GROMACS .gro file of C-alpha atoms in nm:
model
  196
    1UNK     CA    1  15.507  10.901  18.087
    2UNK     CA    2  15.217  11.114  18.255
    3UNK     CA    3  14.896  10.943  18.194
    4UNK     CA    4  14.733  11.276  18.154
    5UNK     CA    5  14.999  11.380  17.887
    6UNK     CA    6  14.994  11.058  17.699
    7UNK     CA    7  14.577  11.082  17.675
    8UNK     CA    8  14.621  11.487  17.574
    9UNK     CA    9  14.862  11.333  17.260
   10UNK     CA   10  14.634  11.034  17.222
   11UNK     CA   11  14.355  11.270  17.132
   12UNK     CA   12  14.539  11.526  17.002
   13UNK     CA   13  14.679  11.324  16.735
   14UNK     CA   14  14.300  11.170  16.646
   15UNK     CA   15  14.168  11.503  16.622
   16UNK     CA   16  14.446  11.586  16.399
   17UNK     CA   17  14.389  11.279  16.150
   18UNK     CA   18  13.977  11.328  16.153
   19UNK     CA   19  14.054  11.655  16.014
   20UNK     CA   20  14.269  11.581  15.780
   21UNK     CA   21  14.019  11.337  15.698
   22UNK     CA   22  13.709  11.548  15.647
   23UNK     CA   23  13.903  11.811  15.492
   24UNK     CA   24  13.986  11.544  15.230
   25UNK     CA   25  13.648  11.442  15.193
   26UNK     CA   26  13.553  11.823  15.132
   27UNK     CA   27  13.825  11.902  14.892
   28UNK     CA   28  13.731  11.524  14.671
   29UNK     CA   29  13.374  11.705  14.709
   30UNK     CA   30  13.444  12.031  14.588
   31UNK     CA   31  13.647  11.880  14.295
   32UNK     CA   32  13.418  11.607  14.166
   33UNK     CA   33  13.145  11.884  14.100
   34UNK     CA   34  13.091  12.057  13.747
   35UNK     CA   35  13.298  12.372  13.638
   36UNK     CA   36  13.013  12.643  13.585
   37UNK     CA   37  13.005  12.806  13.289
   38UNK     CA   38  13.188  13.100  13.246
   39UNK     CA   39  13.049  13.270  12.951
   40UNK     CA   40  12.751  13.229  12.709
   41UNK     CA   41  12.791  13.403  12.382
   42UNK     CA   42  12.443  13.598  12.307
   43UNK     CA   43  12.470  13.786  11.999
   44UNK     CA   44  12.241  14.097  11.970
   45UNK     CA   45  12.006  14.151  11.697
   46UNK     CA   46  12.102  14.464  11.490
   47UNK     CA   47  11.717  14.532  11.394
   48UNK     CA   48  11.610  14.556  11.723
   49UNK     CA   49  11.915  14.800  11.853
   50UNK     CA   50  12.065  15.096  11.722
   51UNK     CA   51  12.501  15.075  11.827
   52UNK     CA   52  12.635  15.380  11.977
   53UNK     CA   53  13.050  15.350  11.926
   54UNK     CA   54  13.231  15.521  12.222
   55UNK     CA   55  13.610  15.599  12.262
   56UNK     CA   56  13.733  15.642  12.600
   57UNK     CA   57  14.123  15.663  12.722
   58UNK     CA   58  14.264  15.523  13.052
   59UNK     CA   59  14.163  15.837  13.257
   60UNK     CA   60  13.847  15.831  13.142
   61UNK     CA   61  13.784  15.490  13.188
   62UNK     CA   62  13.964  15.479  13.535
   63UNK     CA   63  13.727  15.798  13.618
   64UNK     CA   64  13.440  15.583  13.483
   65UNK     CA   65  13.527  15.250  13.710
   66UNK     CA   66  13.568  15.471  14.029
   67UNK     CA   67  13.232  15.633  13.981
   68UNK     CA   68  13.037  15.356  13.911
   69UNK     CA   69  13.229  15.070  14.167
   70UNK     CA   70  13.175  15.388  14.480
   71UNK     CA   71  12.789  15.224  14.524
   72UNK     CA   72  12.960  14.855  14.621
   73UNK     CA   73  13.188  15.011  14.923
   74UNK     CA   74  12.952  14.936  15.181
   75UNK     CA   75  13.226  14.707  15.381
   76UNK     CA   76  13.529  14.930  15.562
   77UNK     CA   77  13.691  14.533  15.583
   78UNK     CA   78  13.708  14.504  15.190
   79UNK     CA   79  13.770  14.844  15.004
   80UNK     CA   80  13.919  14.810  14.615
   81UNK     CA   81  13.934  15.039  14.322
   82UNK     CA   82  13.987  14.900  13.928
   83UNK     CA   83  14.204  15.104  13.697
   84UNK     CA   84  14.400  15.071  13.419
   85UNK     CA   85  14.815  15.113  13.463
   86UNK     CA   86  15.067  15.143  13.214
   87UNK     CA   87  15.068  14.795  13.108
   88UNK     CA   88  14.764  14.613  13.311
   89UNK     CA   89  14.414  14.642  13.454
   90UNK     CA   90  14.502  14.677  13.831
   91UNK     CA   91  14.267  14.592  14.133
   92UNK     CA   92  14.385  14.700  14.415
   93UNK     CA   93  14.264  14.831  14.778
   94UNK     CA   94  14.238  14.735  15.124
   95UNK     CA   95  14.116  14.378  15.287
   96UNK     CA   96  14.107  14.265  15.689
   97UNK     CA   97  14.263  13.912  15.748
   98UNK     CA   98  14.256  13.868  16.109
   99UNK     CA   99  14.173  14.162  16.200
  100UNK     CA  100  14.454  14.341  16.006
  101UNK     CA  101  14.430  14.586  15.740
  102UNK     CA  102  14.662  14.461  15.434
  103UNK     CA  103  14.714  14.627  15.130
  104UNK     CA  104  14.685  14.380  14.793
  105UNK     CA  105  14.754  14.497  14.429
  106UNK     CA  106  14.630  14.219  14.161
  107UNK     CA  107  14.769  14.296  13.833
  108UNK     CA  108  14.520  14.127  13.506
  109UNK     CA  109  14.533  14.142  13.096
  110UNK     CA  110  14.286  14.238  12.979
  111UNK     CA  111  14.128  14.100  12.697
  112UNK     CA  112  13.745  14.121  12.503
  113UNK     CA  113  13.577  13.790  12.436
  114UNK     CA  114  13.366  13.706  12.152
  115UNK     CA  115  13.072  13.828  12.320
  116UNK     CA  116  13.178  14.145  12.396
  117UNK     CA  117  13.282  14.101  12.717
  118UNK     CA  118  13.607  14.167  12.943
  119UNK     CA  119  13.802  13.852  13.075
  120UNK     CA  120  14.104  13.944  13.289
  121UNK     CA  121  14.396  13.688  13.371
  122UNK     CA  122  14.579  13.717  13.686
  123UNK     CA  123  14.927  13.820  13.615
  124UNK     CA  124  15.063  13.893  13.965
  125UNK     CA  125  14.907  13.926  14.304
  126UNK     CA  126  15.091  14.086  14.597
  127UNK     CA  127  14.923  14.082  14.964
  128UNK     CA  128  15.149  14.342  15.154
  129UNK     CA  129  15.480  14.186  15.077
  130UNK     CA  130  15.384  13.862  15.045
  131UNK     CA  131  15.345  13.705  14.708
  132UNK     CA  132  15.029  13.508  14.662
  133UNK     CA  133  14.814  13.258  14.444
  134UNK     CA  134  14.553  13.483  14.276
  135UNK     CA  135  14.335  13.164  14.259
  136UNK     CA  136  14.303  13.147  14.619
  137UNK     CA  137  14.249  13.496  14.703
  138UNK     CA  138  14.017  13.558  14.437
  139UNK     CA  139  13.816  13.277  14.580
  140UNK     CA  140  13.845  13.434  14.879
  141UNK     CA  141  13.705  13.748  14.767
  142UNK     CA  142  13.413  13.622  14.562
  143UNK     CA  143  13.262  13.458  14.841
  144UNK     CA  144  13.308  13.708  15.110
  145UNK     CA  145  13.249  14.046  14.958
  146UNK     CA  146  12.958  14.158  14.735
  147UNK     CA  147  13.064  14.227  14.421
  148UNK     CA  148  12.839  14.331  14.105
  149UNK     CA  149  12.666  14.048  13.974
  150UNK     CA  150  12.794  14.071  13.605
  151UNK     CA  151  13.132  13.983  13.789
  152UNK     CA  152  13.208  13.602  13.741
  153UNK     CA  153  13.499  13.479  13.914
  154UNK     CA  154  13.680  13.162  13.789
  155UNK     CA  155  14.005  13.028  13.925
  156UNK     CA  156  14.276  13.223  13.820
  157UNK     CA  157  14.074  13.490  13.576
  158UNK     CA  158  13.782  13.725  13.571
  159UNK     CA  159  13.519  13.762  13.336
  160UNK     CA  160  13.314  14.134  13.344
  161UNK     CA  161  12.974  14.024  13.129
  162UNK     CA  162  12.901  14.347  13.029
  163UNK     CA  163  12.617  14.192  12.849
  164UNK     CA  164  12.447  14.145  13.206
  165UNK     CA  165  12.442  14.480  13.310
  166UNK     CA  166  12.096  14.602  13.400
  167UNK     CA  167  12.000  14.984  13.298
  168UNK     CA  168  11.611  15.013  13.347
  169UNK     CA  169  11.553  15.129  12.954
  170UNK     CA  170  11.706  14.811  12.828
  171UNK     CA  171  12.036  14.945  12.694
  172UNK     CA  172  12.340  14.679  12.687
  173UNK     CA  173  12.720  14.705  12.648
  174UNK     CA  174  12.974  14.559  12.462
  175UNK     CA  175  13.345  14.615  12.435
  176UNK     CA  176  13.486  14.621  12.072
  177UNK     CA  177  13.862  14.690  12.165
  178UNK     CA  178  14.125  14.722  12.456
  179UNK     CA  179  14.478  14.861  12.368
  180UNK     CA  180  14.632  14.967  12.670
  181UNK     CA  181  14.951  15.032  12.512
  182UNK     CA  182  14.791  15.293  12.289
  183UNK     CA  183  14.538  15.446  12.565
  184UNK     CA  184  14.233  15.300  12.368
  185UNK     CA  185  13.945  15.170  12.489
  186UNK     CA  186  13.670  15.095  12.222
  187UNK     CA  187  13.314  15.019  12.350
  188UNK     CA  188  12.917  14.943  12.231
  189UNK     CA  189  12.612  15.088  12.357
  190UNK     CA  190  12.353  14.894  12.181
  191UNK     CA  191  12.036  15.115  12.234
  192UNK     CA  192  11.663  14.965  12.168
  193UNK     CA  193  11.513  15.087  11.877
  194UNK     CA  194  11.228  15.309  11.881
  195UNK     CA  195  10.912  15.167  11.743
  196UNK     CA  196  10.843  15.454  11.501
   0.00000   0.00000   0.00000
C-alpha cells in the first residue's frame, strides 16, 4: 500500500475518533447541567388590578399574532407566522439551511397553564417533505433567531409567558380559556388600578 495513502487513512481515522470523542464530551456536558425552569406561577393581586375579560375568535386572534409578530421579521433567512387551524396552533414560514429556502409547518396544542399562560406541545413537524424531531429544530430555532423574550423554548414544547409581556403602563395578560374546536379564545387584561 501507498505510504501516502496509508498516512491520509492513518489520520483520517484519528481525526474521526477525536471527534467523536469531544462531541461526547460536549453532549455528557450539555446533559449533566440543570433543566431551567420553565414556568413560575405569579399570581396577581386583585386589589391592585382591575381584569378586563376579552373574547376573541381564531381570525381575530390569527389577525392579532400577525400584527404584533411583523416587528420580529428582521431576518429574510428565518420568516414564520403563528395562527390557529382547524384543530392546532400552527407555526409555520420560511428558514435557510445551507443556503436553501425550506418551507416547515409545526403543528402544537395548545393549552393555558395555571398561571395564565400558553404552553404548546409539538404535535407534528414537517421540513419540506421531510418529517422531523420538533425537539431538534426548535432548538435550532431558539438559538439562532430572535424571538420575543416571553417565548421559552423547552425540548419538545413551548411556553408563551404572557405574564412577561412588557406594555410601558404596567398592564399584564393572562389567558383564561382556549377552545379551538369552538372558535373561543378567552383572555385577561389585568389593568393597574388608579389611585383615586
Amino acid at each position: 500500500m501507498n505510504k501516502y495513502l496509508y498516512n491520509f487513512w492513518k489520520w483520517g481515522f484519528l481525526t474521526l475518533v477525536a471527534l467523536l470523542l469531544a462531541g461526547s464530551v460536549y453532549v455528557g456536558f450539555k446533559a449533566s447541567l440543570p433543566v431551567p425552569q420553565f414556568e413560575k406561577t405569579a399570581k396577581k393581586d386583585p386589589h391592585k388590578f382591575d381584569q378586563v375579560p376579552i373574547t376573541l375568535n381564531k381570525t381575530q386572534l390569527n389577525d392579532l399574532s400577525a400584527a404584533y409578530l411583523n416587528q420580529f421579521q428582521k431576518s429574510k433567512d428565518f420568516t414564520y407566522q403563528f395562527r390557529i387551524g382547524k384543530r392546532y396552533a400552527i407555526l409555520g414560514g420560511q428558514i435557510e439551511v445551507l443556503g436553501q429556502k425550506v418551507q416547515f409547518a409545526l403543528t402544537m396544542v395548545p393549552s393555558v397553564t395555571k398561571g395564565g399562560n400558553i404552553r404548546l406541545k409539538a404535535h407534528s413537524l414537517s421540513v419540506g417533505t421531510l418529517k422531523l424531531p420538533a425537539k431538534v429544530v426548535l432548538k435550532y430555532i431558539s438559538r439562532n433567531y430572535e424571538l420575543p423574550k416571553w417565548v421559552i423554548i423547552n425540548g419538545d414544547q413551548a411556553l408563551l409567558r404572557l405574564d412577561q409581556i412588557k406594555t410601558t403602563n404596567k398592564v399584564s395578560f393572562q389567558v383564561e380559556k382556549i377552545d379551538i374546536v369552538h372558535d373561543q379564545f378567552k383572555f385577561i387584561i389585568n389593568v393597574t388600578k388608579s389611585a383615586n
